[in-house]
mmCIF file of C-alpha atoms and ligand atoms in Angstrom:
data_model
loop_
_atom_site.group_PDB
_atom_site.id
_atom_site.type_symbol
_atom_site.label_atom_id
_atom_site.label_comp_id
_atom_site.label_asym_id
_atom_site.label_seq_id
_atom_site.Cartn_x
_atom_site.Cartn_y
_atom_site.Cartn_z
ATOM 1 C CA MET C 17 -15.460 136.689 -39.050
ATOM 2 C CA GLY C 18 -16.657 133.955 -37.719
ATOM 3 C CA LYS C 19 -19.991 133.469 -39.033
ATOM 4 C CA ASP C 20 -18.957 133.883 -43.026
ATOM 5 C CA ASN C 21 -17.968 130.365 -42.905
ATOM 6 C CA LEU C 22 -21.597 129.069 -42.429
ATOM 7 C CA THR C 23 -22.464 126.058 -43.914
ATOM 8 C CA THR C 24 -26.062 125.407 -45.810
ATOM 9 C CA GLU C 25 -27.857 123.839 -43.554
ATOM 10 C CA GLU C 26 -26.873 126.313 -40.316
ATOM 11 C CA ILE C 27 -27.869 129.342 -43.030
ATOM 12 C CA LEU C 28 -31.138 127.300 -43.502
ATOM 13 C CA ALA C 29 -31.670 126.364 -39.979
ATOM 14 C CA ARG C 30 -31.379 130.178 -38.776
ATOM 15 C CA CYS C 31 -33.759 131.232 -41.570
ATOM 16 C CA ARG C 32 -36.208 128.904 -40.124
ATOM 17 C CA ALA C 33 -35.400 130.419 -36.567
ATOM 18 C CA GLU C 34 -35.896 133.814 -38.066
ATOM 19 C CA ASP C 35 -39.273 132.460 -39.902
ATOM 20 C CA GLY C 36 -40.211 131.344 -36.612
ATOM 21 C CA GLY C 37 -40.161 134.554 -34.934
ATOM 22 C CA GLY C 38 -38.114 137.025 -37.187
ATOM 23 C CA ALA C 39 -42.210 137.833 -38.355
ATOM 24 C CA ALA C 40 -43.279 139.922 -35.428
ATOM 25 C CA ALA C 41 -40.008 140.607 -33.875
ATOM 26 C CA PRO C 42 -37.185 142.356 -36.160
ATOM 27 C CA ALA C 43 -33.274 141.498 -36.134
ATOM 28 C CA GLU C 44 -31.153 142.699 -33.033
ATOM 29 C CA GLY C 45 -30.157 146.534 -33.267
ATOM 30 C CA ALA C 46 -31.885 146.526 -36.760
ATOM 31 C CA PRO C 47 -34.199 149.460 -37.772
ATOM 32 C CA ALA C 48 -37.574 149.043 -38.037
ATOM 33 C CA PRO C 49 -38.281 147.953 -41.604
ATOM 34 C CA GLU C 50 -39.211 150.493 -43.926
ATOM 35 C CA ALA C 51 -40.849 150.451 -47.111
ATOM 36 C CA PRO C 52 -38.533 151.626 -50.484
ATOM 37 C CA ALA C 53 -39.423 155.149 -51.891
ATOM 38 C CA ALA C 54 -41.574 155.816 -54.444
ATOM 39 C CA GLY C 55 -38.807 156.073 -57.487
ATOM 40 C CA GLN C 56 -36.534 155.365 -55.566
ATOM 41 C CA SER C 57 -33.716 152.415 -56.972
ATOM 42 C CA ALA C 58 -33.005 149.264 -54.691
ATOM 43 C CA ALA C 59 -29.326 151.221 -55.738
ATOM 44 C CA ASP C 60 -29.723 154.157 -53.490
ATOM 45 C CA GLN C 61 -30.626 151.972 -51.025
ATOM 46 C CA PRO C 62 -27.572 150.535 -48.866
ATOM 47 C CA ALA C 63 -26.675 146.886 -49.055
ATOM 48 C CA ALA C 64 -27.349 146.134 -45.466
ATOM 49 C CA GLU C 65 -31.078 147.279 -45.522
ATOM 50 C CA ALA C 66 -32.146 144.804 -47.869
ATOM 51 C CA PRO C 67 -31.784 142.228 -45.886
ATOM 52 C CA ALA C 68 -33.400 144.112 -42.690
ATOM 53 C CA ALA C 69 -36.709 144.687 -44.562
ATOM 54 C CA ALA C 70 -36.703 141.119 -45.490
ATOM 55 C CA PRO C 71 -38.033 140.193 -42.265
ATOM 56 C CA ALA C 72 -40.774 142.546 -41.705
ATOM 57 C CA LYS C 73 -42.590 141.125 -45.248
ATOM 58 C CA LYS C 74 -42.990 137.782 -43.329
ATOM 59 C CA SER C 75 -46.606 136.773 -42.312
ATOM 60 C CA GLY C 76 -48.858 133.564 -41.952
ATOM 61 C CA PRO C 77 -47.307 130.383 -41.389
ATOM 62 C CA ALA C 78 -43.488 129.830 -41.296
ATOM 63 C CA PRO C 79 -41.292 127.755 -43.618
ATOM 64 C CA THR C 80 -40.793 124.567 -43.170
ATOM 65 C CA SER C 81 -39.557 122.945 -46.027
ATOM 66 C CA THR C 82 -36.327 123.633 -47.612
ATOM 67 C CA ALA C 83 -38.345 124.697 -50.754
ATOM 68 C CA ASP C 84 -40.395 127.262 -48.986
ATOM 69 C CA ILE C 85 -37.575 128.749 -47.207
ATOM 70 C CA LEU C 86 -36.070 128.964 -50.788
ATOM 71 C CA ALA C 87 -39.388 130.059 -52.320
ATOM 72 C CA ALA C 88 -39.209 132.727 -49.176
ATOM 73 C CA LEU C 89 -35.949 134.131 -49.942
ATOM 74 C CA ARG C 90 -36.550 134.294 -53.424
ATOM 75 C CA ALA C 91 -39.423 136.484 -52.646
ATOM 76 C CA GLU C 92 -37.136 139.133 -50.257
ATOM 77 C CA VAL C 93 -34.922 138.700 -52.877
ATOM 78 C CA LYS C 94 -37.295 140.205 -55.798
ATOM 79 C CA GLY C 95 -37.716 142.942 -53.894
ATOM 80 C CA GLY C 96 -35.057 144.832 -51.645
ATOM 81 C CA GLY C 97 -32.280 142.264 -51.873
ATOM 82 C CA ALA C 98 -31.158 142.470 -55.736
ATOM 83 C CA ALA C 99 -28.476 144.607 -54.993
ATOM 84 C CA LEU C 100 -26.745 141.661 -52.244
ATOM 85 C CA ALA C 101 -27.534 139.021 -54.241
ATOM 86 C CA ALA C 102 -25.401 141.130 -57.073
ATOM 87 C CA GLU C 103 -22.587 141.100 -53.972
ATOM 88 C CA ALA C 104 -22.476 137.625 -53.392
ATOM 89 C CA ARG C 105 -21.912 137.225 -56.441
ATOM 90 C CA GLU C 106 -18.874 139.411 -56.401
ATOM 91 C CA SER C 107 -19.409 141.427 -59.124
ATOM 92 C CA PRO C 108 -17.108 144.521 -59.049
ATOM 93 C CA LYS C 109 -20.026 146.646 -60.638
ATOM 94 C CA PRO C 110 -21.430 148.405 -57.586
ATOM 95 C CA ALA C 111 -25.210 147.267 -57.202
ATOM 96 C CA ALA C 112 -27.366 149.281 -58.152
ATOM 97 C CA ALA C 113 -26.565 148.672 -62.004
ATOM 98 C CA LYS C 114 -28.481 146.138 -61.150
ATOM 99 C CA LYS C 115 -32.031 145.920 -62.223
ATOM 100 C CA PRO C 116 -34.491 146.559 -59.187
ATOM 101 C CA GLY C 117 -36.442 143.789 -59.939
ATOM 102 C CA ALA C 118 -33.708 141.386 -60.823
ATOM 103 C CA LYS C 119 -34.219 137.478 -59.350
ATOM 104 C CA PRO C 120 -31.219 135.269 -58.928
ATOM 105 C CA ALA C 121 -30.702 132.991 -61.072
ATOM 106 C CA SER C 122 -29.040 129.761 -59.124
ATOM 107 C CA THR C 123 -29.677 129.153 -55.633
ATOM 108 C CA ALA C 124 -25.776 129.813 -55.114
ATOM 109 C CA GLY C 125 -27.640 132.755 -55.197
ATOM 110 C CA ILE C 126 -30.271 133.418 -53.197
ATOM 111 C CA LEU C 127 -28.138 130.915 -50.236
ATOM 112 C CA ALA C 128 -25.567 134.210 -50.851
ATOM 113 C CA ALA C 129 -28.178 136.235 -50.379
ATOM 114 C CA ALA C 130 -29.395 134.280 -47.586
ATOM 115 C CA ARG C 131 -26.029 135.083 -45.608
ATOM 116 C CA GLY C 132 -25.881 138.266 -45.833
ATOM 117 C CA GLU C 133 -29.011 137.926 -44.251
ATOM 118 C CA VAL C 134 -28.180 135.836 -41.282
ATOM 119 C CA SER C 135 -24.941 138.035 -41.114
ATOM 120 C CA GLY C 136 -27.127 140.535 -39.233
ATOM 121 C CA GLY C 137 -27.143 143.751 -41.257
ATOM 122 C CA GLY C 138 -23.450 143.765 -40.958
ATOM 123 C CA GLY C 139 -22.808 146.381 -43.772
ATOM 124 C CA ALA C 140 -23.019 146.599 -47.480
ATOM 125 C CA ALA C 141 -18.455 146.016 -47.171
ATOM 126 C CA ALA C 142 -19.600 142.686 -45.146
ATOM 127 C CA ALA C 143 -21.991 141.387 -47.685
ATOM 128 C CA PRO C 144 -20.105 140.156 -50.269
ATOM 129 C CA VAL C 145 -17.015 138.703 -48.082
ATOM 130 C CA ALA C 146 -20.149 136.502 -46.482
ATOM 131 C CA ALA C 147 -21.947 135.962 -49.759
ATOM 132 C CA LYS C 148 -18.168 134.464 -50.625
ATOM 133 C CA PRO C 149 -19.043 130.508 -50.870
ATOM 134 C CA SER C 150 -16.197 128.399 -48.823
ATOM 135 C CA ALA C 151 -14.180 126.301 -50.912
ATOM 136 C CA LYS C 152 -13.581 124.435 -47.912
ATOM 137 C CA PRO C 153 -15.667 121.368 -47.807
ATOM 138 C CA ALA C 154 -18.079 121.354 -44.233
ATOM 139 C CA VAL C 155 -15.794 118.881 -41.969
ATOM 140 C CA LYS C 156 -16.913 117.208 -38.578
ATOM 141 C CA LYS C 157 -14.827 119.112 -35.677
ATOM 142 C CA VAL C 158 -13.604 116.232 -34.162
ATOM 143 C CA PRO C 159 -11.876 116.411 -30.582
ATOM 144 C CA ASP C 160 -8.000 116.319 -30.993
ATOM 145 C CA GLY C 161 -7.636 113.216 -28.782
ATOM 146 C CA GLU C 162 -10.052 111.450 -31.637
ATOM 147 C CA LYS C 163 -8.925 113.517 -35.129
ATOM 148 C CA ARG C 164 -6.479 110.022 -37.363
ATOM 149 C CA SER C 165 -5.045 110.881 -39.967
ATOM 150 C CA ALA C 166 -5.961 108.790 -42.907
ATOM 151 C CA GLN C 167 -3.534 106.296 -42.994
ATOM 152 C CA GLU C 168 -3.729 105.917 -39.464
ATOM 153 C CA MET C 169 -7.527 104.813 -40.083
ATOM 154 C CA ILE C 170 -5.955 102.257 -42.594
ATOM 155 C CA ALA C 171 -4.084 101.036 -41.233
ATOM 156 C CA ALA C 172 -6.701 100.515 -37.779
ATOM 157 C CA LEU C 173 -8.084 98.980 -40.296
ATOM 158 C CA ARG C 174 -6.519 96.548 -41.361
ATOM 159 C CA LYS C 175 -5.435 95.315 -37.915
ATOM 160 C CA PRO C 176 -6.881 92.277 -36.833
ATOM 161 C CA ALA C 177 -10.101 92.648 -34.181
ATOM 162 C CA GLY C 178 -7.288 91.566 -30.777
ATOM 163 C CA ALA C 179 -4.546 93.875 -32.228
ATOM 164 C CA GLU C 180 -6.962 96.967 -31.834
ATOM 165 C CA ASP C 181 -6.315 98.179 -28.664
ATOM 166 C CA LYS C 182 -2.044 98.775 -29.273
ATOM 167 C CA ALA C 183 -1.799 101.637 -30.566
ATOM 168 C CA SER C 184 1.667 101.830 -32.128
ATOM 169 C CA PRO C 185 3.045 104.920 -33.789
ATOM 170 C CA VAL C 186 4.360 104.966 -36.558
ATOM 171 C CA VAL C 187 1.940 103.237 -39.657
ATOM 172 C CA LYS C 188 3.776 100.964 -42.123
ATOM 173 C CA SER C 189 3.035 101.116 -45.487
ATOM 174 C CA SER C 190 4.872 99.155 -47.774
ATOM 175 C CA GLY C 191 2.444 98.687 -50.551
ATOM 176 C CA PRO C 192 -1.082 96.233 -50.419
ATOM 177 C CA ALA C 193 -1.339 93.406 -47.584
ATOM 178 C CA LYS C 194 -1.110 90.190 -49.454
ATOM 179 C CA PRO C 195 -3.812 87.764 -48.418
ATOM 180 C CA LYS C 196 -2.933 84.548 -46.742
ATOM 181 C CA PHE C 197 -3.647 81.238 -47.795
ATOM 182 C CA PRO C 198 -4.389 78.407 -45.680
ATOM 183 C CA LYS C 199 -1.973 76.168 -45.367
ATOM 184 C CA LYS C 200 -2.825 72.890 -47.994
ATOM 185 C CA PRO C 201 -3.859 69.615 -45.405
ATOM 186 C CA VAL C 202 -2.389 66.754 -44.632
ATOM 187 C CA ALA C 203 -3.613 63.176 -45.295
ATOM 188 C CA ALA C 204 -2.915 60.755 -42.399
ATOM 189 C CA GLY C 205 -1.850 58.103 -44.637
ATOM 190 C CA LYS C 206 0.470 60.364 -47.316
ATOM 191 C CA PRO C 207 3.852 59.251 -47.283
ATOM 192 C CA LYS C 208 6.861 60.977 -46.433
ATOM 193 C CA ALA C 209 7.899 62.898 -49.008
ATOM 194 C CA ALA C 210 11.431 61.630 -50.466
ATOM 195 C CA LYS C 211 14.917 63.388 -48.465
ATOM 196 C CA ALA C 212 16.280 66.575 -50.332
ATOM 197 C CA ASP C 213 19.771 64.774 -51.054
ATOM 198 C CA ASP C 214 17.580 61.562 -53.129
ATOM 199 C CA ILE C 215 15.575 63.834 -55.418
ATOM 200 C CA PRO C 216 18.150 65.462 -57.159
ATOM 201 C CA ARG C 217 19.963 62.219 -57.461
ATOM 202 C CA ARG C 218 16.989 59.472 -58.754
ATOM 203 C CA GLY C 219 15.471 62.750 -60.817
ATOM 204 C CA PHE C 220 18.508 62.700 -62.407
ATOM 205 C CA LEU C 221 18.672 58.662 -63.392
ATOM 206 C CA LEU C 222 14.498 59.461 -64.103
ATOM 207 C CA GLY C 223 15.415 61.978 -66.259
ATOM 208 C CA LEU C 224 18.333 60.003 -67.517
ATOM 209 C CA VAL C 225 16.103 56.158 -68.486
ATOM 210 C CA ALA C 226 12.615 56.915 -67.932
ATOM 211 C CA THR C 227 11.890 59.727 -70.538
ATOM 212 C CA PRO C 228 12.062 58.599 -74.741
ATOM 213 C CA LEU C 229 13.348 62.066 -75.383
ATOM 214 C CA ALA C 230 16.759 61.359 -73.187
ATOM 215 C CA LEU C 231 16.199 57.617 -73.018
ATOM 216 C CA ALA C 232 16.504 58.044 -77.350
ATOM 217 C CA TRP C 233 19.166 60.715 -76.592
ATOM 218 C CA THR C 234 21.135 57.587 -74.511
ATOM 219 C CA ILE C 235 20.826 54.932 -77.325
ATOM 220 C CA MET C 236 21.898 57.118 -79.783
ATOM 221 C CA THR C 237 24.858 58.012 -78.020
ATOM 222 C CA ALA C 238 26.202 54.829 -77.243
ATOM 223 C CA THR C 239 25.595 53.636 -80.874
ATOM 224 C CA ALA C 240 27.466 56.381 -81.944
ATOM 225 C CA GLY C 241 30.362 55.167 -79.261
ATOM 226 C CA VAL C 242 30.401 51.569 -80.499
ATOM 227 C CA SER C 243 30.943 52.672 -83.707
ATOM 228 C CA LEU C 244 33.769 55.323 -82.542
ATOM 229 C CA LEU C 245 35.417 52.227 -81.347
ATOM 230 C CA ALA C 246 34.505 49.910 -83.970
ATOM 231 C CA VAL C 247 36.213 51.945 -86.854
ATOM 232 C CA ALA C 248 39.455 53.054 -84.609
ATOM 233 C CA ARG C 249 40.148 49.409 -83.821
ATOM 234 C CA PHE C 250 39.480 48.967 -88.002
ATOM 235 C CA MET C 251 42.540 51.103 -88.277
ATOM 236 C CA PHE C 252 45.055 49.116 -86.294
ATOM 237 C CA PRO C 253 45.708 45.875 -88.043
ATOM 238 C CA ASN C 254 44.823 42.291 -87.141
ATOM 239 C CA VAL C 255 47.838 40.654 -85.992
ATOM 240 C CA LEU C 256 48.225 37.221 -85.225
ATOM 241 C CA VAL C 257 50.030 35.980 -81.894
ATOM 242 C CA GLU C 258 51.765 33.336 -82.468
ATOM 243 C CA PRO C 259 54.583 31.360 -80.285
ATOM 244 C CA PRO C 260 57.879 31.331 -81.864
ATOM 245 C CA MET C 261 58.340 29.023 -84.143
ATOM 246 C CA ARG C 262 61.923 28.091 -82.463
ATOM 247 C CA PHE C 263 62.053 26.951 -79.091
ATOM 248 C CA LYS C 264 64.023 24.871 -76.769
ATOM 249 C CA ILE C 265 62.969 22.140 -74.894
ATOM 250 C CA GLY C 266 65.342 20.925 -72.463
ATOM 251 C CA PRO C 267 68.327 18.591 -72.433
ATOM 252 C CA PRO C 268 67.862 15.081 -73.783
ATOM 253 C CA SER C 269 68.018 13.166 -70.276
ATOM 254 C CA ASP C 270 64.360 14.542 -70.228
ATOM 255 C CA TYR C 271 63.365 12.151 -72.527
ATOM 256 C CA PRO C 272 64.244 8.645 -71.518
ATOM 257 C CA PRO C 273 64.243 5.180 -74.272
ATOM 258 C CA GLY C 274 60.713 3.961 -75.296
ATOM 259 C CA THR C 275 58.476 7.329 -74.063
ATOM 260 C CA VAL C 276 56.368 10.043 -75.658
ATOM 261 C CA SER C 277 56.545 13.221 -73.733
ATOM 262 C CA THR C 278 53.156 14.834 -74.828
ATOM 263 C CA LYS C 279 53.995 18.578 -72.593
ATOM 264 C CA PHE C 280 54.504 20.011 -75.586
ATOM 265 C CA LYS C 281 51.163 19.079 -77.147
ATOM 266 C CA ALA C 282 48.900 21.857 -75.817
ATOM 267 C CA ALA C 283 51.471 24.564 -75.999
ATOM 268 C CA ARG C 284 53.483 24.054 -79.109
ATOM 269 C CA GLY C 285 51.383 21.511 -80.918
ATOM 270 C CA ILE C 286 54.539 18.200 -80.536
ATOM 271 C CA TRP C 287 55.182 15.095 -79.242
ATOM 272 C CA VAL C 288 58.557 14.916 -77.836
ATOM 273 C CA VAL C 289 59.670 10.526 -79.141
ATOM 274 C CA HIS C 290 62.350 8.898 -77.777
ATOM 275 C CA THR C 291 62.209 5.719 -79.606
ATOM 276 C CA ASP C 292 64.741 2.859 -81.567
ATOM 277 C CA GLN C 293 61.741 1.384 -83.320
ATOM 278 C CA TYR C 294 62.013 3.196 -86.586
ATOM 279 C CA LYS C 295 65.026 1.446 -88.763
ATOM 280 C CA GLY C 296 67.129 0.616 -85.192
ATOM 281 C CA ARG C 297 68.273 3.653 -84.507
ATOM 282 C CA ASP C 298 67.983 5.688 -80.840
ATOM 283 C CA LEU C 299 66.731 8.445 -82.223
ATOM 284 C CA ILE C 300 65.039 11.357 -80.358
ATOM 285 C CA TYR C 301 62.385 13.463 -82.661
ATOM 286 C CA ALA C 302 60.055 15.777 -82.735
ATOM 287 C CA LEU C 303 56.571 14.601 -84.609
ATOM 288 C CA ALA C 304 54.182 17.509 -85.076
ATOM 289 C CA SER C 305 50.369 16.629 -83.687
ATOM 290 C CA VAL C 306 48.178 16.988 -86.767
ATOM 291 C CA CYS C 307 46.490 14.487 -88.548
ATOM 292 C CA THR C 308 47.161 13.632 -91.948
ATOM 293 C CA HIS C 309 43.589 13.235 -92.930
ATOM 294 C CA LEU C 310 41.851 16.479 -92.142
ATOM 295 C CA GLY C 311 44.096 17.965 -89.536
ATOM 296 C CA CYS C 312 42.438 16.742 -86.535
ATOM 297 C CA THR C 313 44.685 16.443 -83.407
ATOM 298 C CA PRO C 314 45.527 12.847 -82.173
ATOM 299 C CA SER C 315 45.673 10.776 -78.631
ATOM 300 C CA TRP C 316 48.656 8.995 -77.731
ATOM 301 C CA LEU C 317 46.930 5.854 -75.881
ATOM 302 C CA GLU C 318 50.024 4.883 -73.742
ATOM 303 C CA GLY C 319 48.488 1.474 -73.104
ATOM 304 C CA GLU C 320 47.970 0.669 -76.867
ATOM 305 C CA GLN C 321 51.575 2.157 -77.684
ATOM 306 C CA LYS C 322 49.626 4.862 -80.631
ATOM 307 C CA PHE C 323 48.078 8.060 -81.629
ATOM 308 C CA LYS C 324 44.616 7.451 -82.255
ATOM 309 C CA CYS C 325 42.591 10.776 -83.926
ATOM 310 C CA PRO C 326 39.515 11.156 -83.164
ATOM 311 C CA CYS C 327 37.512 12.164 -85.724
ATOM 312 C CA HIS C 328 37.746 9.569 -88.306
ATOM 313 C CA GLY C 329 40.412 7.011 -86.570
ATOM 314 C CA SER C 330 43.092 7.375 -87.706
ATOM 315 C CA GLY C 331 46.154 4.878 -85.776
ATOM 316 C CA PHE C 332 50.069 5.754 -85.616
ATOM 317 C CA TYR C 333 52.447 3.520 -84.330
ATOM 318 C CA ILE C 334 55.221 4.922 -82.383
ATOM 319 C CA THR C 335 57.474 6.275 -84.993
ATOM 320 C CA GLY C 336 54.602 7.999 -86.405
ATOM 321 C CA VAL C 337 53.506 5.541 -89.485
ATOM 322 C CA ASN C 338 49.955 5.059 -90.093
ATOM 323 C CA PHE C 339 48.136 1.739 -90.252
ATOM 324 C CA GLU C 340 44.891 2.247 -89.385
ATOM 325 C CA GLY C 341 41.977 4.765 -90.202
ATOM 326 C CA PRO C 342 41.668 7.260 -93.430
ATOM 327 C CA ALA C 343 45.018 8.602 -92.745
ATOM 328 C CA PRO C 344 46.880 9.021 -96.576
ATOM 329 C CA ARG C 345 50.291 9.374 -94.769
ATOM 330 C CA PRO C 346 52.552 9.117 -91.440
ATOM 331 C CA LEU C 347 52.476 11.928 -89.561
ATOM 332 C CA GLU C 348 55.091 14.644 -90.289
ATOM 333 C CA ARG C 349 57.867 15.456 -87.957
ATOM 334 C CA VAL C 350 59.650 19.299 -87.165
ATOM 335 C CA GLY C 351 63.189 20.130 -86.975
ATOM 336 C CA LEU C 352 65.018 19.474 -83.748
ATOM 337 C CA ALA C 353 68.793 19.697 -83.322
ATOM 338 C CA VAL C 354 71.152 20.529 -80.832
ATOM 339 C CA ALA C 355 71.781 23.840 -79.143
ATOM 340 C CA PRO C 356 74.788 24.957 -78.033
ATOM 341 C CA ASP C 357 74.333 25.119 -74.707
ATOM 342 C CA GLY C 358 73.396 21.177 -75.228
ATOM 343 C CA MET C 359 69.049 21.811 -75.191
ATOM 344 C CA LEU C 360 67.354 19.959 -77.947
ATOM 345 C CA GLU C 361 65.820 22.995 -79.467
ATOM 346 C CA VAL C 362 62.972 22.613 -82.180
ATOM 347 C CA ASP C 363 61.951 24.577 -85.340
ATOM 348 C CA LYS C 364 58.336 23.967 -86.141
ATOM 349 C CA SER C 365 59.281 25.974 -89.725
ATOM 350 C CA VAL C 366 60.875 22.958 -91.128
ATOM 351 C CA LYS C 367 58.324 19.727 -91.709
ATOM 352 C CA PHE C 368 59.940 16.442 -92.750
ATOM 353 C CA GLN C 369 57.846 13.563 -94.523
ATOM 354 C CA GLU C 370 58.196 10.591 -94.623
ATOM 355 C CA GLU C 371 56.967 9.025 -97.615
ATOM 356 C CA MET C 372 59.221 12.036 -99.175
ATOM 357 C CA GLY C 373 62.074 10.427 -97.882
ATOM 358 C CA GLN C 374 62.726 13.429 -95.981
ATOM 359 C CA TRP C 375 63.361 11.720 -92.593
ATOM 360 C CA GLU C 376 66.690 10.309 -93.303
ATOM 361 C CA ASP C 377 67.792 14.297 -92.694
ATOM 362 C CA ALA C 378 69.856 15.036 -90.255
ATOM 363 C CA THR C 379 68.243 17.870 -89.111
ATOM 364 C CA SER C 380 64.569 15.364 -88.772
ATOM 365 C CA TYR C 381 65.817 14.188 -85.777
ATOM 366 C CA VAL C 382 69.237 13.966 -83.430
ATOM 367 C CA ASP C 383 71.038 10.495 -82.202
ATOM 368 C CA ALA C 384 70.444 9.372 -79.149
ATOM 369 C CA SER C 385 73.799 7.484 -79.195
ATOM 370 C CA THR C 386 76.057 10.602 -79.801
ATOM 371 C CA VAL C 387 74.060 13.114 -77.560
HETATM 372 FE FE1 FES T 427 42.392 12.205 -87.757
HETATM 373 FE FE2 FES T 427 40.143 11.990 -89.903
HETATM 374 S S1 FES T 427 41.358 13.493 -89.277
HETATM 375 S S2 FES T 427 41.117 10.269 -89.191
#
C-alpha cells in the first residue's frame, strides 16, 4: 500500500527507468509476456497480466520526454491495458465490459494505467486501489525538527531580522500589524509649545473675542443686557432727592451782628445775615442765594459789603436790596423762626419779597434784641 500514493513525477520516473531497461529485462517476478490469443478477449485476461506484457512490447530507444512516455503508455494501454484502465477509473463494472481496443480518454486514465504497471503486477484487485488518484496534494517531506505551521512562518516573517533567533513558543495573532510611521521632525528654531494649562484658557478667550460669530454673539448679548437694564430702570420713578425744606442752623449767638454767614450757601442756598441796617432794626434773617435777574448765584464780597452776581453784574446791599445791574428787585427772604429748643430754624418753603411788603412779616426775620 505504500506504493499506492506515488506522485506523477515518481510514476514517470519509474516509467522512464522501465523504458530504459525493461525492454531487455521484464519486471521482477513477472511471467514472460505472451501475446493474447486470437479470439480471446481482453476481459478474459487477468488485469495484472496487462501491465506485465507492456514492457515486452518496448523496442527501440527509450523515450525521454513526457510526451513520448504518454504516447508509449497509450500504445500499451491500447493493446492490453483496457481492463486496467477501466479499473483505474473505479468503475463498478468488470474490466471485461470494456472493449478490447478501448483507448484511455484522458491523461488521468493513462496515469492510472501506469500506476498499475508500476505496482509490479499486484493483481487485478490491487489495480483499482493503485490507480485511484490520491486526494492529498504532494507535500514535500520536511524533517520533524524543521516542520513549522503557517502561523509560525508568518510570525517569523513579521519578526525583525535581529529577533529571528529568539524562538517564541506563543505566536500572537491579534490582527494585522500596524505600520509604524516616522516621527515628525522638529525644527531647531521652533518655539516651544504652550503649556497645557494655558491652552484652554487662551482658547476660550480667543474663541470669545476673535471668532466673528462669537464676537457677534457677544455684542448682541451685551446689547440685550443693556436694554434690559434700561427697561428695568424705566419701571422705577425718576425721583429727585432734595434736602428737607425745614432745617435748623444753630443758636442765634452763632451769628454776630454785622455779619453774613455763607456756610449754608452751598448746601442749603441761603445766607444768614445779622444786621441792623434795614430800617434800624437788629434783625437776623435768611436771604435766598438766587439772583432776581435770571437766577444766577451771587457771591458775598466781604470787602465791599455787598452781594455781586457774576452773570450780569447785579449788586445787592447787605440788606438784600438791589442797587446795580439788571436785577429788577431785591433778593428774597425765606422763613426763619426760633425753634422750641432755642435753635434758629429755616423754612425754605416760604418766601418773602420786599417789593410786596412781605419783609414786614414776623416769620421773615428774628428780632435779635429779643433772643
Ligand atoms: Fe444776576 Fe443777571 S442773573 S445779574
